[in-house]
Amino acid sequence: MAKVARTIGKLGGYAKFAKYAWRYIKEGHVPPEAGQEFAGFVMAVSGPDGVASACA
């Protein structure tokens, strides 16, 4: 949970986080302006490990 809060803070708040997350869902890739930390967070959540833990 702390990593989520830290990522949201570095992006500039919940509104920007939601905007980037929506673009990721809609377009299938992380927008470049979102930065590497957001990309890492998205991959951790939506990658194979994230899917496996969500299905458990």
PDB file of N, CA and C in Angstrom:
ATOM      1  N   MET A   1       0.815  -1.199   0.000  1.00  0.00           N
ATOM      2  CA  MET A   1       0.000   0.000   0.000  1.00  0.00           C
ATOM      3  C   MET A   1       0.860   1.265   0.000  1.00  0.00           C
ATOM      4  N   ALA A   2       1.974   1.192   0.707  1.00  0.00           N
ATOM      5  CA  ALA A   2       2.856   2.360   0.761  1.00  0.00           C
ATOM      6  C   ALA A   2       3.449   2.660  -0.610  1.00  0.00           C
ATOM      7  N   LYS A   3       3.742   1.601  -1.389  1.00  0.00           N
ATOM      8  CA  LYS A   3       4.295   1.816  -2.724  1.00  0.00           C
ATOM      9  C   LYS A   3       3.270   2.511  -3.611  1.00  0.00           C
ATOM     10  N   VAL A   4       2.011   2.165  -3.472  1.00  0.00           N
ATOM     11  CA  VAL A   4       0.952   2.812  -4.254  1.00  0.00           C
ATOM     12  C   VAL A   4       0.880   4.288  -3.899  1.00  0.00           C
ATOM     13  N   ALA A   5       0.873   4.606  -2.618  1.00  0.00           N
ATOM     14  CA  ALA A   5       0.801   5.995  -2.172  1.00  0.00           C
ATOM     15  C   ALA A   5       2.018   6.787  -2.645  1.00  0.00           C
ATOM     16  N   ARG A   6       3.185   6.167  -2.589  1.00  0.00           N
ATOM     17  CA  ARG A   6       4.414   6.842  -3.034  1.00  0.00           C
ATOM     18  C   ARG A   6       4.359   7.108  -4.545  1.00  0.00           C
ATOM     19  N   THR A   7       3.904   6.116  -5.304  1.00  0.00           N
ATOM     20  CA  THR A   7       3.792   6.279  -6.757  1.00  0.00           C
ATOM     21  C   THR A   7       2.807   7.381  -7.094  1.00  0.00           C
ATOM     22  N   ILE A   8       1.668   7.385  -6.429  1.00  0.00           N
ATOM     23  CA  ILE A   8       0.658   8.422  -6.670  1.00  0.00           C
ATOM     24  C   ILE A   8       1.213   9.798  -6.326  1.00  0.00           C
ATOM     25  N   GLY A   9       1.923   9.905  -5.228  1.00  0.00           N
ATOM     26  CA  GLY A   9       2.520  11.178  -4.832  1.00  0.00           C
ATOM     27  C   GLY A   9       3.537  11.681  -5.841  1.00  0.00           C
ATOM     28  N   LYS A  10       4.374  10.788  -6.358  1.00  0.00           N
ATOM     29  CA  LYS A  10       5.391  11.196  -7.333  1.00  0.00           C
ATOM     30  C   LYS A  10       4.765  11.618  -8.655  1.00  0.00           C
ATOM     31  N   LEU A  11       3.620  11.053  -8.993  1.00  0.00           N
ATOM     32  CA  LEU A  11       2.950  11.431 -10.236  1.00  0.00           C
ATOM     33  C   LEU A  11       2.242  12.767 -10.133  1.00  0.00           C
ATOM     34  N   GLY A  12       1.931  13.195  -8.931  1.00  0.00           N
ATOM     35  CA  GLY A  12       1.262  14.476  -8.760  1.00  0.00           C
ATOM     36  C   GLY A  12      -0.164  14.364  -8.266  1.00  0.00           C
ATOM     37  N   GLY A  13      -0.533  13.216  -7.730  1.00  0.00           N
ATOM     38  CA  GLY A  13      -1.860  13.065  -7.140  1.00  0.00           C
ATOM     39  C   GLY A  13      -2.724  12.031  -7.834  1.00  0.00           C
ATOM     40  N   TYR A  14      -3.881  11.822  -7.231  1.00  0.00           N
ATOM     41  CA  TYR A  14      -4.800  10.789  -7.709  1.00  0.00           C
ATOM     42  C   TYR A  14      -5.334  11.076  -9.112  1.00  0.00           C
ATOM     43  N   ALA A  15      -5.566  12.333  -9.441  1.00  0.00           N
ATOM     44  CA  ALA A  15      -6.121  12.668 -10.752  1.00  0.00           C
ATOM     45  C   ALA A  15      -5.163  12.251 -11.871  1.00  0.00           C
ATOM     46  N   LYS A  16      -3.879  12.566 -11.721  1.00  0.00           N
ATOM     47  CA  LYS A  16      -2.904  12.176 -12.740  1.00  0.00           C
ATOM     48  C   LYS A  16      -2.726  10.661 -12.772  1.00  0.00           C
ATOM     49  N   PHE A  17      -2.706  10.029 -11.611  1.00  0.00           N
ATOM     50  CA  PHE A  17      -2.587   8.574 -11.553  1.00  0.00           C
ATOM     51  C   PHE A  17      -3.750   7.926 -12.302  1.00  0.00           C
ATOM     52  N   ALA A  18      -4.964   8.402 -12.048  1.00  0.00           N
ATOM     53  CA  ALA A  18      -6.146   7.861 -12.726  1.00  0.00           C
ATOM     54  C   ALA A  18      -6.078   8.098 -14.230  1.00  0.00           C
ATOM     55  N   LYS A  19      -5.607   9.267 -14.636  1.00  0.00           N
ATOM     56  CA  LYS A  19      -5.489   9.582 -16.061  1.00  0.00           C
ATOM     57  C   LYS A  19      -4.511   8.634 -16.743  1.00  0.00           C
ATOM     58  N   TYR A  20      -3.360   8.417 -16.128  1.00  0.00           N
ATOM     59  CA  TYR A  20      -2.371   7.520 -16.704  1.00  0.00           C
ATOM     60  C   TYR A  20      -2.868   6.074 -16.708  1.00  0.00           C
ATOM     61  N   ALA A  21      -3.530   5.671 -15.622  1.00  0.00           N
ATOM     62  CA  ALA A  21      -4.064   4.310 -15.552  1.00  0.00           C
ATOM     63  C   ALA A  21      -5.121   4.100 -16.629  1.00  0.00           C
ATOM     64  N   TRP A  22      -5.986   5.094 -16.825  1.00  0.00           N
ATOM     65  CA  TRP A  22      -7.018   4.984 -17.852  1.00  0.00           C
ATOM     66  C   TRP A  22      -6.388   4.874 -19.234  1.00  0.00           C
ATOM     67  N   ARG A  23      -5.375   5.684 -19.504  1.00  0.00           N
ATOM     68  CA  ARG A  23      -4.706   5.620 -20.808  1.00  0.00           C
ATOM     69  C   ARG A  23      -4.038   4.261 -21.000  1.00  0.00           C
ATOM     70  N   TYR A  24      -3.483   3.710 -19.911  1.00  0.00           N
ATOM     71  CA  TYR A  24      -2.869   2.384 -20.011  1.00  0.00           C
ATOM     72  C   TYR A  24      -3.922   1.340 -20.367  1.00  0.00           C
ATOM     73  N   ILE A  25      -5.059   1.376 -19.710  1.00  0.00           N
ATOM     74  CA  ILE A  25      -6.139   0.423 -19.970  1.00  0.00           C
ATOM     75  C   ILE A  25      -6.663   0.593 -21.397  1.00  0.00           C
ATOM     76  N   LYS A  26      -6.872   1.834 -21.801  1.00  0.00           N
ATOM     77  CA  LYS A  26      -7.459   2.130 -23.105  1.00  0.00           C
ATOM     78  C   LYS A  26      -6.503   1.849 -24.259  1.00  0.00           C
ATOM     79  N   GLU A  27      -5.251   2.267 -24.122  1.00  0.00           N
ATOM     80  CA  GLU A  27      -4.296   2.189 -25.222  1.00  0.00           C
ATOM     81  C   GLU A  27      -3.351   0.991 -25.133  1.00  0.00           C
ATOM     82  N   GLY A  28      -3.271   0.374 -23.959  1.00  0.00           N
ATOM     83  CA  GLY A  28      -2.432  -0.809 -23.803  1.00  0.00           C
ATOM     84  C   GLY A  28      -0.959  -0.546 -23.560  1.00  0.00           C
ATOM     85  N   HIS A  29      -0.577   0.706 -23.329  1.00  0.00           N
ATOM     86  CA  HIS A  29       0.809   1.009 -22.991  1.00  0.00           C
ATOM     87  C   HIS A  29       0.855   2.189 -22.024  1.00  0.00           C
ATOM     88  N   VAL A  30       1.968   2.272 -21.320  1.00  0.00           N
ATOM     89  CA  VAL A  30       2.154   3.354 -20.356  1.00  0.00           C
ATOM     90  C   VAL A  30       2.554   4.616 -21.098  1.00  0.00           C
ATOM     91  N   PRO A  31       1.842   5.735 -20.876  1.00  0.00           N
ATOM     92  CA  PRO A  31       2.228   6.979 -21.525  1.00  0.00           C
ATOM     93  C   PRO A  31       3.637   7.398 -21.072  1.00  0.00           C
ATOM     94  N   PRO A  32       4.476   7.877 -21.978  1.00  0.00           N
ATOM     95  CA  PRO A  32       5.852   8.238 -21.614  1.00  0.00           C
ATOM     96  C   PRO A  32       5.937   9.251 -20.469  1.00  0.00           C
ATOM     97  N   GLU A  33       5.007  10.183 -20.419  1.00  0.00           N
ATOM     98  CA  GLU A  33       5.067  11.204 -19.376  1.00  0.00           C
ATOM     99  C   GLU A  33       4.742  10.648 -17.989  1.00  0.00           C
ATOM    100  N   ALA A  34       4.240   9.428 -17.910  1.00  0.00           N
ATOM    101  CA  ALA A  34       3.924   8.827 -16.617  1.00  0.00           C
ATOM    102  C   ALA A  34       5.187   8.459 -15.847  1.00  0.00           C
ATOM    103  N   GLY A  35       6.252   8.133 -16.559  1.00  0.00           N
ATOM    104  CA  GLY A  35       7.523   7.842 -15.910  1.00  0.00           C
ATOM    105  C   GLY A  35       7.733   6.366 -15.632  1.00  0.00           C
ATOM    106  N   GLN A  36       8.962   6.053 -15.281  1.00  0.00           N
ATOM    107  CA  GLN A  36       9.384   4.675 -15.074  1.00  0.00           C
ATOM    108  C   GLN A  36       8.749   4.048 -13.840  1.00  0.00           C
ATOM    109  N   GLU A  37       8.563   4.822 -12.783  1.00  0.00           N
ATOM    110  CA  GLU A  37       7.985   4.249 -11.564  1.00  0.00           C
ATOM    111  C   GLU A  37       6.553   3.785 -11.807  1.00  0.00           C
ATOM    112  N   PHE A  38       5.783   4.576 -12.552  1.00  0.00           N
ATOM    113  CA  PHE A  38       4.412   4.167 -12.876  1.00  0.00           C
ATOM    114  C   PHE A  38       4.444   2.914 -13.740  1.00  0.00           C
ATOM    115  N   ALA A  39       5.344   2.865 -14.719  1.00  0.00           N
ATOM    116  CA  ALA A  39       5.456   1.694 -15.593  1.00  0.00           C
ATOM    117  C   ALA A  39       5.793   0.452 -14.771  1.00  0.00           C
ATOM    118  N   GLY A  40       6.718   0.585 -13.837  1.00  0.00           N
ATOM    119  CA  GLY A  40       7.066  -0.541 -12.974  1.00  0.00           C
ATOM    120  C   GLY A  40       5.908  -0.986 -12.110  1.00  0.00           C
ATOM    121  N   PHE A  41       5.160  -0.016 -11.604  1.00  0.00           N
ATOM    122  CA  PHE A  41       3.991  -0.325 -10.775  1.00  0.00           C
ATOM    123  C   PHE A  41       2.938  -1.061 -11.589  1.00  0.00           C
ATOM    124  N   VAL A  42       2.664  -0.577 -12.784  1.00  0.00           N
ATOM    125  CA  VAL A  42       1.659  -1.207 -13.643  1.00  0.00           C
ATOM    126  C   VAL A  42       2.077  -2.628 -13.991  1.00  0.00           C
ATOM    127  N   MET A  43       3.346  -2.820 -14.322  1.00  0.00           N
ATOM    128  CA  MET A  43       3.818  -4.164 -14.661  1.00  0.00           C
ATOM    129  C   MET A  43       3.725  -5.097 -13.459  1.00  0.00           C
ATOM    130  N   ALA A  44       4.019  -4.588 -12.279  1.00  0.00           N
ATOM    131  CA  ALA A  44       3.917  -5.423 -11.081  1.00  0.00           C
ATOM    132  C   ALA A  44       2.478  -5.832 -10.808  1.00  0.00           C
ATOM    133  N   VAL A  45       1.554  -4.935 -11.072  1.00  0.00           N
ATOM    134  CA  VAL A  45       0.138  -5.217 -10.811  1.00  0.00           C
ATOM    135  C   VAL A  45      -0.477  -6.059 -11.923  1.00  0.00           C
ATOM    136  N   SER A  46      -0.137  -5.765 -13.162  1.00  0.00           N
ATOM    137  CA  SER A  46      -0.808  -6.432 -14.276  1.00  0.00           C
ATOM    138  C   SER A  46       0.013  -7.538 -14.926  1.00  0.00           C
ATOM    139  N   GLY A  47       1.247  -7.709 -14.500  1.00  0.00           N
ATOM    140  CA  GLY A  47       2.087  -8.763 -15.074  1.00  0.00           C
ATOM    141  C   GLY A  47       1.642 -10.142 -14.613  1.00  0.00           C
ATOM    142  N   PRO A  48       2.376 -11.166 -14.985  1.00  0.00           N
ATOM    143  CA  PRO A  48       1.994 -12.536 -14.625  1.00  0.00           C
ATOM    144  C   PRO A  48       1.834 -12.758 -13.126  1.00  0.00           C
ATOM    145  N   ASP A  49       2.716 -12.172 -12.316  1.00  0.00           N
ATOM    146  CA  ASP A  49       2.605 -12.330 -10.862  1.00  0.00           C
ATOM    147  C   ASP A  49       1.344 -11.667 -10.338  1.00  0.00           C
ATOM    148  N   GLY A  50       1.033 -10.483 -10.863  1.00  0.00           N
ATOM    149  CA  GLY A  50      -0.182  -9.780 -10.442  1.00  0.00           C
ATOM    150  C   GLY A  50      -1.432 -10.537 -10.803  1.00  0.00           C
ATOM    151  N   VAL A  51      -1.445 -11.110 -11.988  1.00  0.00           N
ATOM    152  CA  VAL A  51      -2.611 -11.887 -12.432  1.00  0.00           C
ATOM    153  C   VAL A  51      -2.740 -13.132 -11.557  1.00  0.00           C
ATOM    154  N   ALA A  52      -1.631 -13.814 -11.297  1.00  0.00           N
ATOM    155  CA  ALA A  52      -1.676 -15.027 -10.488  1.00  0.00           C
ATOM    156  C   ALA A  52      -2.181 -14.740  -9.074  1.00  0.00           C
ATOM    157  N   SER A  53      -1.712 -13.642  -8.474  1.00  0.00           N
ATOM    158  CA  SER A  53      -2.164 -13.328  -7.123  1.00  0.00           C
ATOM    159  C   SER A  53      -3.613 -12.852  -7.106  1.00  0.00           C
ATOM    160  N   ALA A  54      -4.063 -12.224  -8.168  1.00  0.00           N
ATOM    161  CA  ALA A  54      -5.450 -11.783  -8.242  1.00  0.00           C
ATOM    162  C   ALA A  54      -6.399 -12.974  -8.384  1.00  0.00           C
ATOM    163  N   CYS A  55      -5.918 -14.032  -9.011  1.00  0.00           N
ATOM    164  CA  CYS A  55      -6.753 -15.220  -9.212  1.00  0.00           C
ATOM    165  C   CYS A  55      -6.736 -16.156  -8.014  1.00  0.00           C
ATOM    166  N   ALA A  56      -5.824 -15.949  -7.092  1.00  0.00           N
ATOM    167  CA  ALA A  56      -5.712 -16.842  -5.933  1.00  0.00           C
ATOM    168  C   ALA A  56      -6.813 -16.609  -4.927  1.00  0.00           C
TER     169      ALA A  56
END
